[in-house]
PDB file of C-alpha atoms in Angstrom:
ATOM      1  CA  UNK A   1       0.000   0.000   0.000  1.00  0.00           C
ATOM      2  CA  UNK A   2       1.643   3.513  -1.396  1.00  0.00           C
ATOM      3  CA  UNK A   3       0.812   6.808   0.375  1.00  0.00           C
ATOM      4  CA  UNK A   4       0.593   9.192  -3.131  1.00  0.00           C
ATOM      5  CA  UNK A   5       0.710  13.000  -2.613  1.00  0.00           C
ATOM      6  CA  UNK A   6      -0.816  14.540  -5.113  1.00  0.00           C
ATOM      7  CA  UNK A   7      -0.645  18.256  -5.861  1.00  0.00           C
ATOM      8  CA  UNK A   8      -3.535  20.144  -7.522  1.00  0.00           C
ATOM      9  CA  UNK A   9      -4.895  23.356  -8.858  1.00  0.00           C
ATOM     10  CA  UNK A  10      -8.999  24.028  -9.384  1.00  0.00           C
ATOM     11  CA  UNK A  11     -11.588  27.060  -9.619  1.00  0.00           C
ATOM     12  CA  UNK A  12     -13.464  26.649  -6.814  1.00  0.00           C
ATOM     13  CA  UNK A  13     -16.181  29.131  -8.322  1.00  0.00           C
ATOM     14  CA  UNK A  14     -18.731  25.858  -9.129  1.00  0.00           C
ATOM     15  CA  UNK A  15     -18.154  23.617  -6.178  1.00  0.00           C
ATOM     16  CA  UNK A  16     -19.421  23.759  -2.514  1.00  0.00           C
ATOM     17  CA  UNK A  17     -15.512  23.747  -0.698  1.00  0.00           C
ATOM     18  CA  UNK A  18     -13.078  20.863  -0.642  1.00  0.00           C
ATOM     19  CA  UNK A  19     -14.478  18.757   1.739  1.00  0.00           C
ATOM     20  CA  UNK A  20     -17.255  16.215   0.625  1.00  0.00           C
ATOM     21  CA  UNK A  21     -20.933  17.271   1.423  1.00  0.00           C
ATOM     22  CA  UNK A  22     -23.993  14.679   0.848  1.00  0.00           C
ATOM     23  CA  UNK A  23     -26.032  16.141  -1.973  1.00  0.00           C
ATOM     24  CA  UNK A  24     -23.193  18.845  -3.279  1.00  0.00           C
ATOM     25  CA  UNK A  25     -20.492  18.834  -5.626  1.00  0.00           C
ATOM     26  CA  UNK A  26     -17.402  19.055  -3.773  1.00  0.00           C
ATOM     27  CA  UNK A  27     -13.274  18.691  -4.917  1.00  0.00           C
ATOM     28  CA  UNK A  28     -13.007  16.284  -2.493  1.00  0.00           C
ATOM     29  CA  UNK A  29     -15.828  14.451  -3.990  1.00  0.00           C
ATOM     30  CA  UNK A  30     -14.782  14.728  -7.860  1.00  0.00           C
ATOM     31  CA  UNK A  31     -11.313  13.215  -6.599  1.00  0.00           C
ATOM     32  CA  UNK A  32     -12.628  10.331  -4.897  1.00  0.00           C
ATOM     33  CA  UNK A  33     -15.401   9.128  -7.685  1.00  0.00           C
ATOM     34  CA  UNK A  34     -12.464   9.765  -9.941  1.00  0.00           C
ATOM     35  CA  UNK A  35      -9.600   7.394  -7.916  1.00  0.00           C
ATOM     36  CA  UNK A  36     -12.725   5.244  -7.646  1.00  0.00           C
ATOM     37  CA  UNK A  37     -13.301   4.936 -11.533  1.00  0.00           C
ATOM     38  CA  UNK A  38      -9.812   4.232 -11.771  1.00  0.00           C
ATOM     39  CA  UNK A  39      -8.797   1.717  -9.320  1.00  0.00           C
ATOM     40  CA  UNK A  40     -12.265   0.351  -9.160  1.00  0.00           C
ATOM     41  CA  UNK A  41     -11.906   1.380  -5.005  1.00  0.00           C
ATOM     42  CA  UNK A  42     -13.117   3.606  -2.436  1.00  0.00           C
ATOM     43  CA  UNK A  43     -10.607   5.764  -1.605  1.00  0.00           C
ATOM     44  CA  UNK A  44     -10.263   8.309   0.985  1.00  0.00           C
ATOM     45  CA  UNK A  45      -8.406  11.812  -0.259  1.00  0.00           C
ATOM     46  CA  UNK A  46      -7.145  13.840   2.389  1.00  0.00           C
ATOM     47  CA  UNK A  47      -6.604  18.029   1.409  1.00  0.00           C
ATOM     48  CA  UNK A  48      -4.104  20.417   3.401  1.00  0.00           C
ATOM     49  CA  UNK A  49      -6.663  23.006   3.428  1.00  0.00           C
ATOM     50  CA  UNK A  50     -10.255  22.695   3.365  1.00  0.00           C
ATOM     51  CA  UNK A  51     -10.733  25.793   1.142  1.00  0.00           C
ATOM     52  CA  UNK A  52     -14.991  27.302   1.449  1.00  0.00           C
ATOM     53  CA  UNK A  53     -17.391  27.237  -1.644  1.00  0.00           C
ATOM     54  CA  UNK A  54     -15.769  29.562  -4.172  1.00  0.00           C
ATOM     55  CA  UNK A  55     -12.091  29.552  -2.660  1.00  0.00           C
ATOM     56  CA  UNK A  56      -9.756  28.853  -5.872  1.00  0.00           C
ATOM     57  CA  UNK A  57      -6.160  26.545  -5.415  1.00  0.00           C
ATOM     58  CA  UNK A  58      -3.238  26.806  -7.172  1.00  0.00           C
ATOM     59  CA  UNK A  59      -0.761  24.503  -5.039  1.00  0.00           C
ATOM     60  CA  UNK A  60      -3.644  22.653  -2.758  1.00  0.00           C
ATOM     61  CA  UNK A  61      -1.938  19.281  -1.634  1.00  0.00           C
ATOM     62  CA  UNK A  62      -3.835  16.070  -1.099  1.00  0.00           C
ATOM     63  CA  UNK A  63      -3.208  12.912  -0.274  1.00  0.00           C
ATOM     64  CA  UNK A  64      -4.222   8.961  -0.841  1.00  0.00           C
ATOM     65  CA  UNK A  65      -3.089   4.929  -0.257  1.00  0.00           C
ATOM     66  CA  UNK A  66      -3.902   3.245  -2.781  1.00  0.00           C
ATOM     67  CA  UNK A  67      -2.522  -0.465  -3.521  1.00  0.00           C
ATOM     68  CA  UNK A  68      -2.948   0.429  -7.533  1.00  0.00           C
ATOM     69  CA  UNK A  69       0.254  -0.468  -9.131  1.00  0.00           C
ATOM     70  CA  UNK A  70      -0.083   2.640 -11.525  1.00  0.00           C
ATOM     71  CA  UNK A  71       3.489   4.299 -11.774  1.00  0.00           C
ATOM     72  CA  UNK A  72       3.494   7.424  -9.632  1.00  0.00           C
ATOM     73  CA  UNK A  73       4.491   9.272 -12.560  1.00  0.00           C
ATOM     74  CA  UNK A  74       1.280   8.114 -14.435  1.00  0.00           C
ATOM     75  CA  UNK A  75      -0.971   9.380 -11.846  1.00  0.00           C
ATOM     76  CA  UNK A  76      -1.767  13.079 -12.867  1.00  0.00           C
ATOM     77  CA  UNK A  77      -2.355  11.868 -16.549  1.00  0.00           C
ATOM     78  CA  UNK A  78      -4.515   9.167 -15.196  1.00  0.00           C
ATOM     79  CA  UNK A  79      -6.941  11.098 -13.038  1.00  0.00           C
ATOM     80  CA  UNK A  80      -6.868  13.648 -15.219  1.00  0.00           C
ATOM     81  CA  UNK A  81      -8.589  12.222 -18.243  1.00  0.00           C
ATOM     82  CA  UNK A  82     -11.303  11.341 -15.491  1.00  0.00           C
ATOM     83  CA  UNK A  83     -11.533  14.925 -13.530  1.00  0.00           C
ATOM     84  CA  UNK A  84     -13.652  17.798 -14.790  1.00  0.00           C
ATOM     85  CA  UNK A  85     -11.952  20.626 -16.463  1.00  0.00           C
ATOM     86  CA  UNK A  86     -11.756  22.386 -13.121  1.00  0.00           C
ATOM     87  CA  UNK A  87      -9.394  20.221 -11.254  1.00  0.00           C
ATOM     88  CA  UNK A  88      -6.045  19.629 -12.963  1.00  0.00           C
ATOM     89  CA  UNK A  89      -3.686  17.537 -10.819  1.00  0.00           C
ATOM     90  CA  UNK A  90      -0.225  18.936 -11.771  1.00  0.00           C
ATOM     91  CA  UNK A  91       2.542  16.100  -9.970  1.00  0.00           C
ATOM     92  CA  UNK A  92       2.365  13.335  -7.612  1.00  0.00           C
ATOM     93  CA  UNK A  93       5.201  11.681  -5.841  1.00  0.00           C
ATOM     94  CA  UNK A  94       5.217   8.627  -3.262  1.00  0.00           C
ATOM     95  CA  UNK A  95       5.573   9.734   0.210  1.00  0.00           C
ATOM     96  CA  UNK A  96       6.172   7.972   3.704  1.00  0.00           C
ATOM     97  CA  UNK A  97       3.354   6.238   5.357  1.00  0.00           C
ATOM     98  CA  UNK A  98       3.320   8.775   8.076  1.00  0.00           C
ATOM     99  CA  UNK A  99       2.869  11.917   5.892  1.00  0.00           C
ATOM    100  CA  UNK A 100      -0.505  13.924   6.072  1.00  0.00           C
ATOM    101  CA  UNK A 101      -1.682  16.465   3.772  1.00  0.00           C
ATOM    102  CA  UNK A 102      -2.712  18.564   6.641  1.00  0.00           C
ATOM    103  CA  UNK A 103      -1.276  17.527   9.956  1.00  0.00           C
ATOM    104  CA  UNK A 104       2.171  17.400   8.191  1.00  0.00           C
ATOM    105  CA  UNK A 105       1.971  21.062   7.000  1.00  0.00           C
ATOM    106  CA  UNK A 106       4.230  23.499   8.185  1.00  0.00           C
ATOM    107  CA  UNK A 107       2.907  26.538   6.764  1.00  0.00           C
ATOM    108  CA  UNK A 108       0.455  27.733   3.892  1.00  0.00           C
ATOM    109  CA  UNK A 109       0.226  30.664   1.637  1.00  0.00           C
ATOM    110  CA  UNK A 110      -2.819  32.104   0.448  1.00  0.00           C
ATOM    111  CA  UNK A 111      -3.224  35.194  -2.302  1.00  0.00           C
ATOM    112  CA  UNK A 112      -6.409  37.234  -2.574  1.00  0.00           C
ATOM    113  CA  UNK A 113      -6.797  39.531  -5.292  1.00  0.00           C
ATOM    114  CA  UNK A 114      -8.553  42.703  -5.464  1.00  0.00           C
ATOM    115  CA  UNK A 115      -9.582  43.959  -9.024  1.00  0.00           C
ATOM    116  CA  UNK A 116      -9.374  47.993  -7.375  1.00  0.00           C
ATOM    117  CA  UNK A 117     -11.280  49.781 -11.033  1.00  0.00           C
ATOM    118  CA  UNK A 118     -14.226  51.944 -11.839  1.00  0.00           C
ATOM    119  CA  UNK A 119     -15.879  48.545 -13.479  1.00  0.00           C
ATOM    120  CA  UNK A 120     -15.159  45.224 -13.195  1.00  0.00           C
ATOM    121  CA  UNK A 121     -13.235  42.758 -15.371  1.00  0.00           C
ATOM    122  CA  UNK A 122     -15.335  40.084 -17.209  1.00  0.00           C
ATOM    123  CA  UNK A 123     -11.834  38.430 -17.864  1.00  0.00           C
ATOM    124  CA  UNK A 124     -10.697  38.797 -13.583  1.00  0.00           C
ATOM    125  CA  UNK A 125     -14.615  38.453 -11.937  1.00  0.00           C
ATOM    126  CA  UNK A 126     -14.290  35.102 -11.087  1.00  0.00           C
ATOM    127  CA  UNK A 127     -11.064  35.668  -9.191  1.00  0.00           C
ATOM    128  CA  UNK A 128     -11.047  38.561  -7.911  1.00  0.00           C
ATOM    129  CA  UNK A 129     -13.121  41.030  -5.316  1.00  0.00           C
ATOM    130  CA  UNK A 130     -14.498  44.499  -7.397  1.00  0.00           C
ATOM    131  CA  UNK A 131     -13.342  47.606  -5.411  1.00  0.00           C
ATOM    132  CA  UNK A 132     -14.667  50.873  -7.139  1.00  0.00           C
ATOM    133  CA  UNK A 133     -13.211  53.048  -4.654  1.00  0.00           C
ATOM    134  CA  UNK A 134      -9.470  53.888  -4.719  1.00  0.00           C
ATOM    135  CA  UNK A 135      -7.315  52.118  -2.439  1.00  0.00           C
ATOM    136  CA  UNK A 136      -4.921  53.469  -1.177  1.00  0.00           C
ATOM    137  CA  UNK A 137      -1.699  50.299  -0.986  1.00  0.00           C
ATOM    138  CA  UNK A 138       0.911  52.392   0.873  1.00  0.00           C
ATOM    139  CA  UNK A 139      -1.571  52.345   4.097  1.00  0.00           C
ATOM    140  CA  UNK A 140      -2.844  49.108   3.648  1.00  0.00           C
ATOM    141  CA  UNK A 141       0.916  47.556   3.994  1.00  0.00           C
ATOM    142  CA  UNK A 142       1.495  49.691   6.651  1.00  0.00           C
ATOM    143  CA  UNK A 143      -1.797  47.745   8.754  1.00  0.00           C
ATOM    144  CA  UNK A 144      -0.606  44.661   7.092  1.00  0.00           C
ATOM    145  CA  UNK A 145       2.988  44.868   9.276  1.00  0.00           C
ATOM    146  CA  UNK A 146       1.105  45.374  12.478  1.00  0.00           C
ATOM    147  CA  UNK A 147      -0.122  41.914  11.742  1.00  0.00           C
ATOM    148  CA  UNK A 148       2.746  39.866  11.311  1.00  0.00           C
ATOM    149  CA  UNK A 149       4.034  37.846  13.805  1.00  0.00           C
ATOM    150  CA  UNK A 150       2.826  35.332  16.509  1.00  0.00           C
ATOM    151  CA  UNK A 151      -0.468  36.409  17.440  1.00  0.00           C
ATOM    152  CA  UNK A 152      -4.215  35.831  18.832  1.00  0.00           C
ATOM    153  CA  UNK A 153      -6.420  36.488  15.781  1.00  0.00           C
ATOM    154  CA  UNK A 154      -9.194  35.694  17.063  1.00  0.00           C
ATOM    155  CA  UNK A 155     -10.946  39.053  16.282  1.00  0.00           C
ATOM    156  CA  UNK A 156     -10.175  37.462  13.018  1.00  0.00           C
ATOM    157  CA  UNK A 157     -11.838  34.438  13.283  1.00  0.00           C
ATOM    158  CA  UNK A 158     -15.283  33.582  11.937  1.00  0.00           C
ATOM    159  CA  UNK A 159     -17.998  34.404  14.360  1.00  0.00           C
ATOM    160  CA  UNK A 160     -19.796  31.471  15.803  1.00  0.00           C
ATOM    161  CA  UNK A 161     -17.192  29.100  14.013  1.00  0.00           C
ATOM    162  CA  UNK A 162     -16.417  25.504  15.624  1.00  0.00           C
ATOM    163  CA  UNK A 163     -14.058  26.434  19.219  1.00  0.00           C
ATOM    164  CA  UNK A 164     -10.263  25.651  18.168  1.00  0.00           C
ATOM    165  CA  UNK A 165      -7.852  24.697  20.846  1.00  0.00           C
ATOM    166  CA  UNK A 166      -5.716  27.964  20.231  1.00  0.00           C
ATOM    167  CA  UNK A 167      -6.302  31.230  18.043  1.00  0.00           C
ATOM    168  CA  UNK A 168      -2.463  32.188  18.380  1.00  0.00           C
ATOM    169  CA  UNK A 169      -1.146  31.529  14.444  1.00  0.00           C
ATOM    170  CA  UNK A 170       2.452  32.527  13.500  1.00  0.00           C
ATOM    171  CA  UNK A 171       1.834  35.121  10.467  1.00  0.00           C
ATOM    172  CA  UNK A 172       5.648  34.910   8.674  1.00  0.00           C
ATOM    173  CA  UNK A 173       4.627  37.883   5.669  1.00  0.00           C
ATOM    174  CA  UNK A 174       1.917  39.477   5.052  1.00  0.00           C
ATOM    175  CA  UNK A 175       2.423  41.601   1.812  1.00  0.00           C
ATOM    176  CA  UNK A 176       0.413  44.111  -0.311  1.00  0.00           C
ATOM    177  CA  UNK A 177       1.062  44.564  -3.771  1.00  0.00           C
ATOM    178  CA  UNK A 178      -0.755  46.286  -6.500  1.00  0.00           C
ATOM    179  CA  UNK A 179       0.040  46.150 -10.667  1.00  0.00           C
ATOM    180  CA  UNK A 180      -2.410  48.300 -12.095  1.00  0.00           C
ATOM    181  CA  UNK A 181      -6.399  47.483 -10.732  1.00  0.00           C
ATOM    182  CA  UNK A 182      -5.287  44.609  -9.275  1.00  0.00           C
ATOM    183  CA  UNK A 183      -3.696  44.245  -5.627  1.00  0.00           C
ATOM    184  CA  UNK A 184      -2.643  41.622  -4.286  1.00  0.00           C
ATOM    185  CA  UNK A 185      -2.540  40.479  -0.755  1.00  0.00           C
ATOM    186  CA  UNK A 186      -0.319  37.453   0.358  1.00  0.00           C
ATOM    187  CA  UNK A 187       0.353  35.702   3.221  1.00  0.00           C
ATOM    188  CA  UNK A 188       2.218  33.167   4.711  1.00  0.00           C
ATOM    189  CA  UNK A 189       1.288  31.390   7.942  1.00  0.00           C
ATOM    190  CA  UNK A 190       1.869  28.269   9.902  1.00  0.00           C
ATOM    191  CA  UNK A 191      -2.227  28.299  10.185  1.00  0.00           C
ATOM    192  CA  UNK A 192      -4.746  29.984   9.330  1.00  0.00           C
ATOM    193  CA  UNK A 193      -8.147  30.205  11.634  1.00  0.00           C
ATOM    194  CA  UNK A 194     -11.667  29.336   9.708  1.00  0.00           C
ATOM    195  CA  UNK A 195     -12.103  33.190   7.404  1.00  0.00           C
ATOM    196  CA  UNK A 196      -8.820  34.803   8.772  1.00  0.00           C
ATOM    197  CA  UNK A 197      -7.652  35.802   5.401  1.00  0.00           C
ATOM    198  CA  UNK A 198     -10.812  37.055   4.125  1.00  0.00           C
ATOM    199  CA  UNK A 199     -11.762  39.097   7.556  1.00  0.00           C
ATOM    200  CA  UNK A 200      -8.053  40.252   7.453  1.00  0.00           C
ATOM    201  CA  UNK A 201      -8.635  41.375   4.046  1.00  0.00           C
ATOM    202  CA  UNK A 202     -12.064  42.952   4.506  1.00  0.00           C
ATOM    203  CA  UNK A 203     -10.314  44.941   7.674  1.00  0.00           C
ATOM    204  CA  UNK A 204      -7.331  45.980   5.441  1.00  0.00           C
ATOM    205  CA  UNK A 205      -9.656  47.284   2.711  1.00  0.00           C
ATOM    206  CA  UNK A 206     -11.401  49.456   5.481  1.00  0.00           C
ATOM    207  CA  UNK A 207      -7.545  51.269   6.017  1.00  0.00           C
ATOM    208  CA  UNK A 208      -7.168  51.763   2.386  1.00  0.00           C
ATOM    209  CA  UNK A 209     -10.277  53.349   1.353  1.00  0.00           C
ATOM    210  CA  UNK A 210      -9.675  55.544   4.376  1.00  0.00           C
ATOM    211  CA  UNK A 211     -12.476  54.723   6.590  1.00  0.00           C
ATOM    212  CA  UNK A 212      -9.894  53.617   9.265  1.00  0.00           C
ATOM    213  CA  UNK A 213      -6.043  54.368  10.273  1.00  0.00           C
ATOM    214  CA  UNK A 214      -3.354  52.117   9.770  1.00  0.00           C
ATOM    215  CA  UNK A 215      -3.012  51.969  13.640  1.00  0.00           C
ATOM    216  CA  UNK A 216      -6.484  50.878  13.960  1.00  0.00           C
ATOM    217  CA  UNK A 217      -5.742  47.443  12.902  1.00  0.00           C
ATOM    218  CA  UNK A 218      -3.345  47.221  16.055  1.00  0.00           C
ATOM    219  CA  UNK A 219      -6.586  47.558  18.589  1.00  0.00           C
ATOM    220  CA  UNK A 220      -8.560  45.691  16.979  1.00  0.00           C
ATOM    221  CA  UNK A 221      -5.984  42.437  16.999  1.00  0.00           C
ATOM    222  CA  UNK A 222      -5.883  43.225  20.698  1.00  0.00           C
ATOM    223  CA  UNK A 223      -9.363  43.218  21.228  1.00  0.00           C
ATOM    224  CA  UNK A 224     -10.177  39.616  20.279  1.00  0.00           C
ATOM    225  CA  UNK A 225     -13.470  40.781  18.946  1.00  0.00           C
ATOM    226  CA  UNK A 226     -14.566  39.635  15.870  1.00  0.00           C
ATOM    227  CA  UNK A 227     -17.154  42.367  15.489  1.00  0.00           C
ATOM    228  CA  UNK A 228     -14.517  45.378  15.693  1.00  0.00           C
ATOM    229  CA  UNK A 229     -12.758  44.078  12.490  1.00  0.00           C
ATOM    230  CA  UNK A 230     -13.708  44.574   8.725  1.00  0.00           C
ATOM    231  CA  UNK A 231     -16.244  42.308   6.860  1.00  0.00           C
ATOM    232  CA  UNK A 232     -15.304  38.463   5.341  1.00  0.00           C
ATOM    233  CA  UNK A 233     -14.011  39.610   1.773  1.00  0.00           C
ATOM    234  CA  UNK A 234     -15.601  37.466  -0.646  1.00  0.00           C
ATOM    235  CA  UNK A 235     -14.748  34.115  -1.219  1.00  0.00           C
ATOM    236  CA  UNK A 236     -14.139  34.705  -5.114  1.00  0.00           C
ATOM    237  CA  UNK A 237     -10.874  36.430  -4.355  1.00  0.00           C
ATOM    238  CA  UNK A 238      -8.777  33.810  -2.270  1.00  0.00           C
ATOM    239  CA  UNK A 239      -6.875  31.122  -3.676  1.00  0.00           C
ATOM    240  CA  UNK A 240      -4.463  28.750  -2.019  1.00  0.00           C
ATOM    241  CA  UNK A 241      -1.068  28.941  -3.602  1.00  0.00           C
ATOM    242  CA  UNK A 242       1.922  26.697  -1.541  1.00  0.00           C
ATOM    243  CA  UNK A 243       1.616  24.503   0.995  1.00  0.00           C
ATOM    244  CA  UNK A 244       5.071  23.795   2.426  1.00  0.00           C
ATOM    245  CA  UNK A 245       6.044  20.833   4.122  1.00  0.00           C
ATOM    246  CA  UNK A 246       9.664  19.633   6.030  1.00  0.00           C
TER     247      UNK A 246
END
């Protein structure tokens, strides 16, 4: 029995998250009834991140056993001719028995993308939040450093989410770039609590279209209150992009 790593990209935009659902179409799902087509087996596929309905992946990293004597370089060509043309697996190696997608993680980075124009882009919709108003980038990294570190975000954590035995996450960069309309906003983190990217960049946005001070970010990390921050940016704007393992 081989434990195969797999990693994948998809547009999250048409399914309901990674993680199966009864009823909904799910990537976890699609990757399962397609290792089942091909090894004519259940098999369970374990994700590093369980991305929400419309979150998009560019370096998501899953993992299955499987007994299937299909080389391990065969293994993206194979379940891709079965996947829909949203999910692309890009490599696969064999990896020890002990590795987990997600437990074995040492840190992930997520990008979200702002398309910051008078109209949207039919080309950039899909992936990226419209802001019509101005933002202003210069302020919006200077909020973004008071972030970084090892901290309680839990004023960043979705209310009324499932309890978590700790909020403290290590934040290692937390970077704002833009090139032309489009910003980005990347960071890098040994965790990430359930909608801490998206409320951190809803509560960023608030600093650069001036409704708030750079400084203001500061309280409201040491407030633990959820309510003080920005809103959850929407979903359509975050993608996973490394996970990085040991």
């Amino acid at each position: 029995m081989r434990n195969i790593r797999c990693v994948i990209e998809y547009d999250g935009t048409e399914f309901f998250g990674f993680q199966r659902q009864q009823g909904r179409r799910t990537v976890q799902g699609v990757l399962e009834e397609a290792l089942a087509s091909l090894t004519g087996r259940a098999t369970h596929v374990t994700g590093a991140g369980r991305t929400d309905a419309g979150v998009h992946a560019l370096g998501q990293v899953v993992n299955f056993r499987t007994d299937s004597r299909i080389p391990v370089e065969r293994w993206p060509y194979a379940l891709n001719s079965r996947l829909p043309r949203d999910v692309v697996v890009k490599r696969a190696d064999v990896v020890p028995e002990d590795f987990h997608a997600r437990k074995s993680a040492l840190a992930k980075t997520y990008r979200y993308t702002i398309w910051n124009a008078e109209f949207p882009s039919v080309f950039h919709d899909r992936y990226a939040w419209h802001v019509r108003t101005r933002l202003d980038v210069a302020a919006m990294r200077e909020a973004a450093r008071l972030l970084v570190g090892r901290r309680d975000f839990a004023a960043f954590r979705a209310a009324g989410s499932t309890p978590v035995r700790s909020t403290v996450r290590h934040l290692q960069a937390l970077e704002v770039e833009r090139a032309g309309p489009r910003i980005d906003i990347v960071a890098t983190a040994d965790g990430f609590l359930y909608h801490m990217m998206r409320n951190i960049v809803g509560t960023l946005v608030m600093v650069g279209d001036g409704r708030r001070p750079p400084e203001w970010v500061a309280d409201v990390l040491a407030s633990g209150r959820r309510e003080l921050a920005g809103p959850t940016a929407p979903a359509r704007g975050l993608c996973l992009v490394l996970v990085e393992y040991g």
